Short mmCIF file of the C-alpha atoms (twelve columns), coordinates in Angstrom:
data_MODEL
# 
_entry.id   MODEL 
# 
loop_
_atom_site.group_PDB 
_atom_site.id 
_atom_site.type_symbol 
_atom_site.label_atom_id 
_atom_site.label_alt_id 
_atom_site.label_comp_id 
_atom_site.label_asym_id 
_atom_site.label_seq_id 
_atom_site.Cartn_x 
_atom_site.Cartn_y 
_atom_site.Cartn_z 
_atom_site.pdbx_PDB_model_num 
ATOM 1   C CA . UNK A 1   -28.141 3.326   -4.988  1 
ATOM 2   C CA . UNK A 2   -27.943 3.882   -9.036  1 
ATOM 3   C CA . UNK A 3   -24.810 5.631   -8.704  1 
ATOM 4   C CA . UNK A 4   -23.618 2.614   -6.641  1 
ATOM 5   C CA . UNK A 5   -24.702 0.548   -9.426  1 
ATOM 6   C CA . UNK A 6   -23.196 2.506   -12.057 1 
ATOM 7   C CA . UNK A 7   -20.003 2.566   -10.089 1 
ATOM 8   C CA . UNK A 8   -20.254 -1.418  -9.768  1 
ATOM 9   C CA . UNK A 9   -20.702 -1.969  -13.218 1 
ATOM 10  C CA . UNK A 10  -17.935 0.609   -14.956 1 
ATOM 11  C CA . UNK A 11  -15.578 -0.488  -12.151 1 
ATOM 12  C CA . UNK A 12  -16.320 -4.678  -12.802 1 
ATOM 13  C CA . UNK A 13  -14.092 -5.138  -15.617 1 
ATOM 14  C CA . UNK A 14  -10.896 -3.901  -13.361 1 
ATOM 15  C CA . UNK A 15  -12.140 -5.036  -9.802  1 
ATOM 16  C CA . UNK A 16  -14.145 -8.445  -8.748  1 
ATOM 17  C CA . UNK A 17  -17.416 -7.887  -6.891  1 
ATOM 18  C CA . UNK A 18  -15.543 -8.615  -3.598  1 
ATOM 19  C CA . UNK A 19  -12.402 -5.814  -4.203  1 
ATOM 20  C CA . UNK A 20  -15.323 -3.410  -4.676  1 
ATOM 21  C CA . UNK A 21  -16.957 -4.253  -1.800  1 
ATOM 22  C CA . UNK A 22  -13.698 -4.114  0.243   1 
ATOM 23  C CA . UNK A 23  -12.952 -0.811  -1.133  1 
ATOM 24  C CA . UNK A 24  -16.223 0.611   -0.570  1 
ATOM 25  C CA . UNK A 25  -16.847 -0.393  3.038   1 
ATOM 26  C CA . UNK A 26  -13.527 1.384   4.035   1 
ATOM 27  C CA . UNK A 27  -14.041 4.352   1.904   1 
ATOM 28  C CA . UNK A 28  -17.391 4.165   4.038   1 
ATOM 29  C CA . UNK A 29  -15.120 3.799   7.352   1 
ATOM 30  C CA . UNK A 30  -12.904 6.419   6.926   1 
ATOM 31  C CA . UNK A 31  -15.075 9.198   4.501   1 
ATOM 32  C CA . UNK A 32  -16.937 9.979   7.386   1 
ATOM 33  C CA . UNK A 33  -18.314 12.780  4.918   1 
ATOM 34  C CA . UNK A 34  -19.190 10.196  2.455   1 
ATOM 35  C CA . UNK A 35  -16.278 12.266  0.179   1 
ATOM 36  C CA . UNK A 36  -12.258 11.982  0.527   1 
ATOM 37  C CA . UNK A 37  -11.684 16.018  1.692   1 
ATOM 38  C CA . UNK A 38  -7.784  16.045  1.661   1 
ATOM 39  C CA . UNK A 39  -4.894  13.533  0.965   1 
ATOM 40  C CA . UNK A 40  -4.606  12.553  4.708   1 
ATOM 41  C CA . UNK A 41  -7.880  10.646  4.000   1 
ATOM 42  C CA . UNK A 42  -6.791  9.359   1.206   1 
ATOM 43  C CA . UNK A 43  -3.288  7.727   2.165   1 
ATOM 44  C CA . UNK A 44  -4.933  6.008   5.582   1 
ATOM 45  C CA . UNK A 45  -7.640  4.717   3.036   1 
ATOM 46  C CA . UNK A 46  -5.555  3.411   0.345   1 
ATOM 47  C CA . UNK A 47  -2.872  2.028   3.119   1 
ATOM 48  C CA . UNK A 48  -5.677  0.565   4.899   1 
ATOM 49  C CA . UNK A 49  -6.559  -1.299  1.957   1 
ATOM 50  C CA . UNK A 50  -2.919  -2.633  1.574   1 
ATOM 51  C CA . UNK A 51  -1.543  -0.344  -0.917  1 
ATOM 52  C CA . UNK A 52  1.714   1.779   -0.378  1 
ATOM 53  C CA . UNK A 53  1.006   4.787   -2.600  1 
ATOM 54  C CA . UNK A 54  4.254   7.708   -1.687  1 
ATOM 55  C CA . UNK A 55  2.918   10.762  -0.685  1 
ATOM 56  C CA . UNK A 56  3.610   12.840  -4.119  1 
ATOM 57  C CA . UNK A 57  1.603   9.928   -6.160  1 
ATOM 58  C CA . UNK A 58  -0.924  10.612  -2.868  1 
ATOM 59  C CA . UNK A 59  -0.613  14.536  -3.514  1 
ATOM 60  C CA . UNK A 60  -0.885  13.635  -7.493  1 
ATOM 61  C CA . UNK A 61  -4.364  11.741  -7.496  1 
ATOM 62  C CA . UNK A 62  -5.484  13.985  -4.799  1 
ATOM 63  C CA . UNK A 63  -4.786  17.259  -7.416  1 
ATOM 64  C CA . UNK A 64  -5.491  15.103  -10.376 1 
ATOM 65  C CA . UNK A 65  -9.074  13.706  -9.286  1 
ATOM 66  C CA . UNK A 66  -10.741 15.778  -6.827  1 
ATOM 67  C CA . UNK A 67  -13.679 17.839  -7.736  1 
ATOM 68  C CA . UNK A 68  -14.174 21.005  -5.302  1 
ATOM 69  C CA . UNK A 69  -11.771 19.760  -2.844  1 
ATOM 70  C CA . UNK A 70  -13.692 16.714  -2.658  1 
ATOM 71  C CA . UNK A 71  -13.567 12.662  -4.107  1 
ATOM 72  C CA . UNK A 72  -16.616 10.383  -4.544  1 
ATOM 73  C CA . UNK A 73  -16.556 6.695   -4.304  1 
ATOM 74  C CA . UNK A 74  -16.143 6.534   -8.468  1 
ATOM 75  C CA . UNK A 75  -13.527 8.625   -8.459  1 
ATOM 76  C CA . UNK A 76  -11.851 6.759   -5.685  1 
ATOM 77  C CA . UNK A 77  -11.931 3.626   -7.734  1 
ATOM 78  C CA . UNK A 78  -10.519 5.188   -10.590 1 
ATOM 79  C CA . UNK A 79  -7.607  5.873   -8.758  1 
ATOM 80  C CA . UNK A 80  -6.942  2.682   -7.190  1 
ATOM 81  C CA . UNK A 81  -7.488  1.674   -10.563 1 
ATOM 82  C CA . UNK A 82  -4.428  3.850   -11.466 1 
ATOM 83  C CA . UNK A 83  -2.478  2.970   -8.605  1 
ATOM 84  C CA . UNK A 84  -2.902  -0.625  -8.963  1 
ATOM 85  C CA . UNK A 85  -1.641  -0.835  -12.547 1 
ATOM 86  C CA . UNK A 86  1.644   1.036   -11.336 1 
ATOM 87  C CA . UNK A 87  2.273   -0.719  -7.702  1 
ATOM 88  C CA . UNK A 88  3.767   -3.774  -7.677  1 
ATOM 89  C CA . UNK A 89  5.539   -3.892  -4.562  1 
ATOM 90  C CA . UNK A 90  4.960   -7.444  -3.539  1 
ATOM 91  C CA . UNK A 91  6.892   -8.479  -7.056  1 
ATOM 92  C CA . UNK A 92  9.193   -6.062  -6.675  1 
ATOM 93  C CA . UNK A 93  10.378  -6.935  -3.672  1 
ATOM 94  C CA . UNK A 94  10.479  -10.224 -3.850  1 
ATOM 95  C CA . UNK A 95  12.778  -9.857  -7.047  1 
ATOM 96  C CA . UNK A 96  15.028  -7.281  -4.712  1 
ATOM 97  C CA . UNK A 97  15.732  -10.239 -1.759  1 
ATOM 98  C CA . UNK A 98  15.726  -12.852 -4.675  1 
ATOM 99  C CA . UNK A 99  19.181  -11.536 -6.141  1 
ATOM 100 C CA . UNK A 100 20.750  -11.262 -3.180  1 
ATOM 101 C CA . UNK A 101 19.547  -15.059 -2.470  1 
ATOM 102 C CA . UNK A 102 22.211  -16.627 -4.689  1 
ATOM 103 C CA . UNK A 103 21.440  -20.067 -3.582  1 
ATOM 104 C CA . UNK A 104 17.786  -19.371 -4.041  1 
ATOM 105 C CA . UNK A 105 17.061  -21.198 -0.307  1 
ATOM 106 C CA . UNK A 106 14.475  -17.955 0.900   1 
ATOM 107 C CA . UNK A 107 16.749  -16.188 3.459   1 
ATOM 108 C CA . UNK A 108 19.323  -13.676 3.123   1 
ATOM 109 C CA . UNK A 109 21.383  -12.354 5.820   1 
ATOM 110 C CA . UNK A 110 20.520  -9.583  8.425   1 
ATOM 111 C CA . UNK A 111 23.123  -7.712  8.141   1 
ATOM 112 C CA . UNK A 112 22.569  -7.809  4.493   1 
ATOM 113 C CA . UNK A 113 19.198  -6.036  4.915   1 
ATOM 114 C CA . UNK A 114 19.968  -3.999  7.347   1 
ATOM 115 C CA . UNK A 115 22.972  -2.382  5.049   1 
ATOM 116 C CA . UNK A 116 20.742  -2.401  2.247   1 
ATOM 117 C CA . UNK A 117 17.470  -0.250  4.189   1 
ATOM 118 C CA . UNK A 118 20.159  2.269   5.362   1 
ATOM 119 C CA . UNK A 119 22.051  3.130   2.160   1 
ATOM 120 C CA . UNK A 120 19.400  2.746   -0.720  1 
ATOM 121 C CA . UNK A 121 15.966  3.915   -1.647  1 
ATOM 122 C CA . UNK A 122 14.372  6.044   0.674   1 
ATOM 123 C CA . UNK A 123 16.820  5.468   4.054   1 
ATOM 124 C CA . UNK A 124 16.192  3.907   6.847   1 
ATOM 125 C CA . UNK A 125 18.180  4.950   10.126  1 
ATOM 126 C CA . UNK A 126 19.390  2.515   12.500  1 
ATOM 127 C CA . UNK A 127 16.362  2.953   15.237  1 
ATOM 128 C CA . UNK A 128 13.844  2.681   12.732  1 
ATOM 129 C CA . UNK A 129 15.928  -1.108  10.844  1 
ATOM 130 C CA . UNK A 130 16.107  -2.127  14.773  1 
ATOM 131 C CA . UNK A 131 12.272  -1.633  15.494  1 
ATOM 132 C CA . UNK A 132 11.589  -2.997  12.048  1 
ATOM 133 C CA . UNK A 133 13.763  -6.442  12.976  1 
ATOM 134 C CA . UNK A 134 12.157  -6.305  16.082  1 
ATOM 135 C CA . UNK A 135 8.495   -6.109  14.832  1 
ATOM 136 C CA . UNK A 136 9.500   -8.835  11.954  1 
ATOM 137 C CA . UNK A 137 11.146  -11.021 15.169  1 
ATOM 138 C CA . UNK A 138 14.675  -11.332 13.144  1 
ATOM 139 C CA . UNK A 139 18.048  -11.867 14.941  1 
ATOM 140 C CA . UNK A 140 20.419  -8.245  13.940  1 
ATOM 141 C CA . UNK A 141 22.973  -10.967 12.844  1 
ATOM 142 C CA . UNK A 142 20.544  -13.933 11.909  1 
ATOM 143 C CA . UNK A 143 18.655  -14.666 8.283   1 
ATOM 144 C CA . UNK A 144 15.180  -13.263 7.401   1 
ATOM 145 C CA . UNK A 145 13.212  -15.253 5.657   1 
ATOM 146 C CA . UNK A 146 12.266  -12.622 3.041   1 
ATOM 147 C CA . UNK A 147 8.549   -14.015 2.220   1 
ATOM 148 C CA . UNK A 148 8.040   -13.156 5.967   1 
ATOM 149 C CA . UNK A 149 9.676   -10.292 6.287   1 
ATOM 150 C CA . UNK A 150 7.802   -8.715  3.303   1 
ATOM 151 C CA . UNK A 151 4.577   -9.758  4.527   1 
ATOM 152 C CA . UNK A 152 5.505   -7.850  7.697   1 
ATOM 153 C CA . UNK A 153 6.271   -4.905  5.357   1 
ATOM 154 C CA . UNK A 154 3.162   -4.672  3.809   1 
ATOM 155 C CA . UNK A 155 1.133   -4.993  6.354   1 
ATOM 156 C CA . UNK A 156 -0.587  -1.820  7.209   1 
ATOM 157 C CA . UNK A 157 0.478   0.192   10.569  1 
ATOM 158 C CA . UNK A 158 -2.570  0.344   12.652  1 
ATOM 159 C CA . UNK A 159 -3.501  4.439   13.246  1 
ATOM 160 C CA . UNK A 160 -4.396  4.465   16.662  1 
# 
């Protein structure tokens, strides 16, 4: 319990009461050991949570902050301390469908999207844009409402 406390208060002036709470009850879902013991843990726990950490920043904290293999509630808020200040991927993407939304009305066309997951970033190929459209419920040659569509995006996958 004082380490709990101790955790609480160093963590307070980044996190509100609630985040911590939040964080700590799925740390305490998936740590069944009470301890992260590899980065598999830590990407469903951090994607759980709503985060989209890659898996080198995932491989990075995991080298960077375990202690004998092993990560400890504190040390798992310090890294979603880290992460936090560096992810902004709601912003982001709303900035990305933004300029392509000349006339600023909150859609942008399919096809648009579907070119632009297929030949930038990290690639999408056309099965995995299809099931994507088809999860988000957009029309291959309609509009997506991007504020939708990014919600869908950031949702976590569920792991079962």
């Amino acid at each position: 319990m004082k380490t709990f406390i101790y955790v609480r208060n160093r963590m307070a002036r980044f996190f509100s009461k609630s985040d911590i709470d939040e964080f700590k009850e799925c740390f305490s879902f998936y740590a069944r050991q009470r301890h992260i013991v590899n980065v598999e843990e830590l990407k469903i726990i951090m994607r759980s949570l709503g985060y989209s950490p890659t898996i080198v920043e995932l491989q990075t904290y995991y080298k960077k902050y375990q202690k004998e293999g092993k990560i400890d509630f504190a040390t798992f808020l310090d890294i979603m301390h880290e992460h936090s200040q560096n992810e902004k991927c709601q912003e982001e993407l709303v900035a990305a469908f933004q300029s392509h939304d000349i006339q600023r009305r909150g859609y942008v066309n399919a096809s648009e999207v579907k070119n632009i997951l297929t030949q930038f970033g990290e690639k999408l190929n056309k099965r995995e844009v299809d099931a994507l459209f088809r999860e988000a419920k957009i029309q291959p040659n309609g509009q997506v409402k991007y504020a939708d569509f990014i919600k869908t995006l950031l949702t976590p996958a569920p792991d079962y």
